[in-house]
Amino acid sequence: MRKKAEAEVKVKSLQKALEILGCFVEKQPLGVSEISEKLGLYKSNVHSILMTFKAMDYLEQDPETGKFRLGTAVFGLSRALRESLDITKIAIPYMKEIAEEAGELVYLTIPRGDEVVYLETVYPEEKTLGGRSVTGERSKMYCTSVGKAILAKMKDEEIEELLDGELESFTEYTITDKEKLWEEIRKTRERGYGVDNMELMFGIKCVGIALMNHKGQVEAGLSVSAPSLRMDEEKIEYIANILKRYACEIQKRL
């Protein structure tokens, strides 16, 4: 947690409970021992908090293994968050048009720290695609097309802060060398869109673009994802032009 955020925490017990709930973003199901070891908390405390979340339907427990996973109450919060964001209401109609023109999956994301959070997934109506909805998931900016597009809109000092520390490799194509990543960001600035060349998931390429609001700030991002065999240079440029065109329309409403 950032130092500023840590200083603002007033209820430590609530912080502890939410950190436990946050463990389920990375992995499910989880047991008491796993969470206790990960967060350095007593098992008895972890168990009490888990059972409280279970009673409130934020967690469910497998009767055979005793392990926990996210419950139905979380879906309600997730839906309420998405519906409260103006960007979702504005972007979805355009995402449907993008999906039809590109013939591929379209994702809407928002930046949070050094990550992007996936808000919505739109599929082309007439095609059955093998992709999946990643709504609610997070990915590092440096290895996603939309993340690179967002980074490219930031000041260099902001980027340096977000890229501080060692960069994790997700595939053999992930760019973890800082100099090479800066070169990629410069390319992204020049062409106006980011490319994920199987850097997050092997066999998947993406094209992404940042969405700016009326204040000139990054509001969100759009990306189109497809199997790498369908994403040659010509297709990438074709999709990038579609994204740029619709981004202009969306940004007029932000």
Short mmCIF file of C-alpha atoms in Angstrom, two decimals:
data_model
loop_
_atom_site.label_atom_id
_atom_site.label_comp_id
_atom_site.label_asym_id
_atom_site.label_seq_id
_atom_site.Cartn_x
_atom_site.Cartn_y
_atom_site.Cartn_z
CA MET A 1 0.00 0.00 0.00
CA ARG A 2 1.22 3.52 -0.79
CA LYS A 3 2.57 5.48 2.21
CA LYS A 4 -0.04 8.21 1.78
CA ALA A 5 -2.87 5.68 1.72
CA GLU A 6 -1.41 3.88 4.73
CA ALA A 7 -1.38 7.13 6.70
CA GLU A 8 -5.05 7.71 5.89
CA VAL A 9 -6.17 4.34 7.29
CA LYS A 10 -8.20 4.99 10.45
CA VAL A 11 -9.65 1.55 11.17
CA LYS A 12 -6.90 -1.06 11.13
CA SER A 13 -9.26 -3.98 11.65
CA LEU A 14 -11.22 -2.97 8.56
CA GLN A 15 -7.99 -2.65 6.62
CA LYS A 16 -7.04 -6.18 7.67
CA ALA A 17 -10.43 -7.56 6.61
CA LEU A 18 -10.30 -5.89 3.19
CA GLU A 19 -6.74 -7.11 2.63
CA ILE A 20 -8.01 -10.64 3.26
CA LEU A 21 -10.85 -10.13 0.79
CA GLY A 22 -8.36 -8.71 -1.69
CA CYS A 23 -6.41 -11.98 -1.67
CA PHE A 24 -9.22 -13.55 -3.68
CA VAL A 25 -8.57 -11.22 -6.62
CA GLU A 26 -5.32 -13.07 -7.32
CA LYS A 27 -6.38 -16.64 -6.59
CA GLN A 28 -9.41 -18.78 -5.76
CA PRO A 29 -10.20 -20.84 -3.78
CA LEU A 30 -8.10 -20.05 -0.72
CA GLY A 31 -7.77 -21.64 2.69
CA VAL A 32 -7.12 -20.11 6.10
CA SER A 33 -3.47 -21.23 6.16
CA GLU A 34 -2.70 -19.74 2.72
CA ILE A 35 -4.09 -16.34 3.65
CA SER A 36 -2.47 -16.41 7.09
CA GLU A 37 0.92 -17.10 5.56
CA LYS A 38 0.51 -14.55 2.78
CA LEU A 39 -0.51 -11.67 5.08
CA GLY A 40 1.34 -12.68 8.22
CA LEU A 41 -1.81 -12.87 10.32
CA TYR A 42 -2.92 -15.31 13.01
CA LYS A 43 -5.04 -18.16 11.66
CA SER A 44 -7.71 -17.54 14.29
CA ASN A 45 -8.11 -13.92 13.17
CA VAL A 46 -8.21 -14.91 9.51
CA HIS A 47 -10.82 -17.58 10.19
CA SER A 48 -13.07 -15.15 12.09
CA ILE A 49 -12.93 -12.60 9.29
CA LEU A 50 -13.56 -15.22 6.61
CA MET A 51 -16.59 -16.56 8.45
CA THR A 52 -17.97 -13.01 8.79
CA PHE A 53 -17.61 -12.45 5.04
CA LYS A 54 -19.27 -15.83 4.49
CA ALA A 55 -22.23 -14.86 6.68
CA MET A 56 -22.67 -11.71 4.58
CA ASP A 57 -22.39 -13.63 1.26
CA TYR A 58 -19.15 -11.96 0.26
CA LEU A 59 -17.52 -15.39 0.42
CA GLU A 60 -18.65 -18.97 -0.10
CA GLN A 61 -17.07 -22.03 1.52
CA ASP A 62 -16.59 -25.43 -0.09
CA PRO A 63 -18.07 -27.98 2.34
CA GLU A 64 -15.54 -30.63 1.29
CA THR A 65 -12.25 -28.70 1.21
CA GLY A 66 -13.18 -25.93 3.63
CA LYS A 67 -11.66 -23.39 1.25
CA PHE A 68 -13.29 -20.09 0.34
CA ARG A 69 -14.12 -18.25 -2.88
CA LEU A 70 -15.87 -14.97 -3.70
CA GLY A 71 -19.61 -14.93 -3.07
CA THR A 72 -22.62 -13.40 -4.75
CA ALA A 73 -22.55 -10.14 -2.77
CA VAL A 74 -19.34 -9.19 -4.59
CA PHE A 75 -21.19 -9.29 -7.92
CA GLY A 76 -23.64 -6.71 -6.63
CA LEU A 77 -20.84 -4.33 -5.73
CA SER A 78 -19.10 -4.91 -9.05
CA ARG A 79 -22.27 -4.24 -11.02
CA ALA A 80 -23.06 -1.11 -9.01
CA LEU A 81 -19.55 0.23 -9.61
CA ARG A 82 -19.70 -0.34 -13.36
CA GLU A 83 -23.16 1.18 -13.66
CA SER A 84 -22.09 4.26 -11.69
CA LEU A 85 -19.26 5.08 -14.07
CA ASP A 86 -20.26 7.42 -16.87
CA ILE A 87 -17.53 5.98 -19.11
CA THR A 88 -19.29 2.61 -19.15
CA LYS A 89 -22.61 4.08 -20.28
CA ILE A 90 -20.91 6.19 -22.92
CA ALA A 91 -18.52 3.57 -24.28
CA ILE A 92 -20.64 0.41 -24.57
CA PRO A 93 -22.68 1.45 -27.67
CA TYR A 94 -19.43 2.33 -29.46
CA MET A 95 -17.76 -0.86 -28.26
CA LYS A 96 -20.52 -2.85 -29.97
CA GLU A 97 -19.81 -1.07 -33.24
CA ILE A 98 -16.07 -1.60 -32.85
CA ALA A 99 -16.63 -5.32 -32.18
CA GLU A 100 -18.71 -5.64 -35.37
CA GLU A 101 -16.21 -3.78 -37.55
CA ALA A 102 -13.12 -5.49 -36.11
CA GLY A 103 -14.80 -8.87 -35.73
CA GLU A 104 -13.00 -9.35 -32.41
CA LEU A 105 -13.37 -8.90 -28.65
CA VAL A 106 -13.37 -5.35 -27.30
CA TYR A 107 -12.39 -4.43 -23.74
CA LEU A 108 -13.01 -1.27 -21.71
CA THR A 109 -10.50 -0.54 -18.95
CA ILE A 110 -9.66 2.15 -16.43
CA PRO A 111 -6.22 2.91 -14.97
CA ARG A 112 -5.55 2.19 -11.31
CA GLY A 113 -1.97 2.69 -10.14
CA ASP A 114 0.36 0.69 -12.38
CA GLU A 115 -2.49 -1.54 -13.56
CA VAL A 116 -5.56 -1.45 -15.76
CA VAL A 117 -8.89 -2.78 -14.47
CA TYR A 118 -11.21 -4.41 -17.00
CA LEU A 119 -14.75 -3.03 -16.76
CA GLU A 120 -16.57 -4.48 -19.74
CA THR A 121 -16.18 -7.03 -22.53
CA VAL A 122 -18.12 -6.85 -25.81
CA TYR A 123 -18.32 -9.66 -28.38
CA PRO A 124 -19.24 -9.44 -32.07
CA GLU A 125 -22.83 -10.60 -32.47
CA GLU A 126 -22.39 -12.94 -35.43
CA LYS A 127 -19.16 -14.65 -34.34
CA THR A 128 -18.38 -17.26 -31.71
CA LEU A 129 -14.98 -16.39 -30.29
CA GLY A 130 -12.79 -18.34 -27.90
CA GLY A 131 -11.96 -15.38 -25.68
CA ARG A 132 -13.41 -14.85 -22.23
CA SER A 133 -14.78 -11.99 -20.20
CA VAL A 134 -12.14 -10.55 -17.88
CA THR A 135 -14.44 -8.07 -16.15
CA GLY A 136 -13.01 -7.11 -12.77
CA GLU A 137 -9.54 -8.48 -13.48
CA ARG A 138 -6.37 -6.41 -13.38
CA SER A 139 -3.25 -6.44 -15.53
CA LYS A 140 0.01 -4.54 -15.41
CA MET A 141 0.16 -1.58 -17.77
CA TYR A 142 3.59 -2.34 -19.20
CA CYS A 143 2.53 -5.65 -20.79
CA THR A 144 -0.89 -4.68 -22.19
CA SER A 145 -1.69 -2.68 -25.30
CA VAL A 146 -4.14 -0.39 -23.53
CA GLY A 147 -1.75 0.02 -20.61
CA LYS A 148 1.04 1.15 -22.92
CA ALA A 149 -1.36 3.57 -24.60
CA ILE A 150 -2.22 5.03 -21.19
CA LEU A 151 1.44 5.23 -20.16
CA ALA A 152 2.22 7.04 -23.40
CA LYS A 153 -0.16 9.84 -22.37
CA MET A 154 1.61 10.38 -19.04
CA LYS A 155 4.60 12.54 -18.18
CA ASP A 156 7.95 10.78 -18.08
CA GLU A 157 8.31 11.24 -14.32
CA GLU A 158 4.91 9.64 -13.74
CA ILE A 159 5.92 6.67 -15.89
CA GLU A 160 9.19 6.27 -14.01
CA GLU A 161 7.31 6.11 -10.72
CA LEU A 162 4.88 3.48 -12.03
CA LEU A 163 7.67 1.37 -13.53
CA ASP A 164 9.85 1.52 -10.43
CA GLY A 165 11.20 -1.86 -9.39
CA GLU A 166 11.59 -5.17 -11.19
CA LEU A 167 9.14 -5.98 -13.98
CA GLU A 168 7.53 -9.42 -13.92
CA SER A 169 7.67 -11.61 -17.02
CA PHE A 170 4.36 -13.24 -18.01
CA THR A 171 5.50 -14.82 -21.30
CA GLU A 172 8.78 -15.05 -23.19
CA TYR A 173 7.66 -11.92 -25.07
CA THR A 174 7.10 -9.69 -22.03
CA ILE A 175 9.31 -6.61 -22.17
CA THR A 176 11.09 -6.43 -18.80
CA ASP A 177 14.12 -4.41 -19.90
CA LYS A 178 13.42 -0.78 -18.95
CA GLU A 179 15.27 0.72 -21.94
CA LYS A 180 13.34 -1.46 -24.39
CA LEU A 181 10.10 -0.60 -22.64
CA TRP A 182 10.81 3.13 -22.90
CA GLU A 183 11.45 2.65 -26.62
CA GLU A 184 8.08 0.87 -26.87
CA ILE A 185 6.38 3.77 -25.08
CA ARG A 186 7.98 6.24 -27.50
CA LYS A 187 6.69 4.20 -30.45
CA THR A 188 3.26 4.16 -28.88
CA ARG A 189 3.30 7.95 -28.59
CA GLU A 190 4.27 8.33 -32.24
CA ARG A 191 1.63 6.01 -33.69
CA GLY A 192 -1.13 6.82 -31.18
CA TYR A 193 -1.88 3.26 -30.06
CA GLY A 194 -0.31 0.45 -28.06
CA VAL A 195 0.38 -3.15 -29.09
CA ASP A 196 0.58 -6.24 -26.92
CA ASN A 197 2.61 -8.78 -28.86
CA MET A 198 1.77 -11.86 -26.76
CA GLU A 199 3.36 -10.10 -23.77
CA LEU A 200 0.60 -10.88 -21.27
CA MET A 201 -0.72 -14.15 -22.71
CA PHE A 202 0.97 -16.39 -25.26
CA GLY A 203 -0.93 -16.61 -28.54
CA ILE A 204 -2.92 -13.40 -27.97
CA LYS A 205 -2.21 -10.00 -29.50
CA CYS A 206 -4.02 -6.78 -28.65
CA VAL A 207 -4.30 -3.23 -29.91
CA GLY A 208 -5.17 -0.49 -27.41
CA ILE A 209 -5.89 3.21 -27.22
CA ALA A 210 -6.31 5.69 -24.35
CA LEU A 211 -9.49 7.73 -23.90
CA MET A 212 -8.99 11.32 -22.74
CA ASN A 213 -11.58 13.48 -20.98
CA HIS A 214 -12.27 17.19 -21.55
CA LYS A 215 -9.52 18.08 -19.06
CA GLY A 216 -6.90 16.26 -21.12
CA GLN A 217 -6.62 13.47 -18.55
CA VAL A 218 -6.75 9.73 -19.18
CA GLU A 219 -10.26 8.58 -18.37
CA ALA A 220 -10.13 5.01 -19.64
CA GLY A 221 -8.89 2.82 -22.47
CA LEU A 222 -10.18 0.53 -25.19
CA SER A 223 -8.49 -2.54 -26.61
CA VAL A 224 -9.22 -5.19 -29.20
CA SER A 225 -7.91 -8.70 -28.59
CA ALA A 226 -7.49 -11.66 -30.95
CA PRO A 227 -5.40 -14.80 -31.51
CA SER A 228 -1.96 -13.87 -32.84
CA LEU A 229 -2.54 -15.82 -36.08
CA ARG A 230 -5.31 -13.35 -36.99
CA MET A 231 -3.31 -10.27 -35.99
CA ASP A 232 -0.74 -9.52 -38.66
CA GLU A 233 0.59 -5.98 -39.16
CA GLU A 234 -2.16 -5.11 -41.64
CA LYS A 235 -4.92 -6.24 -39.23
CA ILE A 236 -3.29 -4.39 -36.33
CA GLU A 237 -3.22 -1.12 -38.28
CA TYR A 238 -6.80 -1.70 -39.46
CA ILE A 239 -8.01 -2.16 -35.89
CA ALA A 240 -5.96 0.79 -34.64
CA ASN A 241 -7.71 3.06 -37.16
CA ILE A 242 -11.11 1.80 -36.03
CA LEU A 243 -10.22 2.48 -32.39
CA LYS A 244 -8.94 5.98 -33.19
CA ARG A 245 -12.12 6.84 -35.08
CA TYR A 246 -14.45 5.75 -32.31
CA ALA A 247 -12.22 7.21 -29.61
CA CYS A 248 -12.79 10.64 -31.12
CA GLU A 249 -16.56 10.16 -30.75
CA ILE A 250 -16.34 8.85 -27.19
CA GLN A 251 -13.98 11.63 -26.07
CA LYS A 252 -16.45 14.30 -27.23
CA ARG A 253 -18.78 13.01 -24.49
CA LEU A 254 -16.23 12.78 -21.67
#
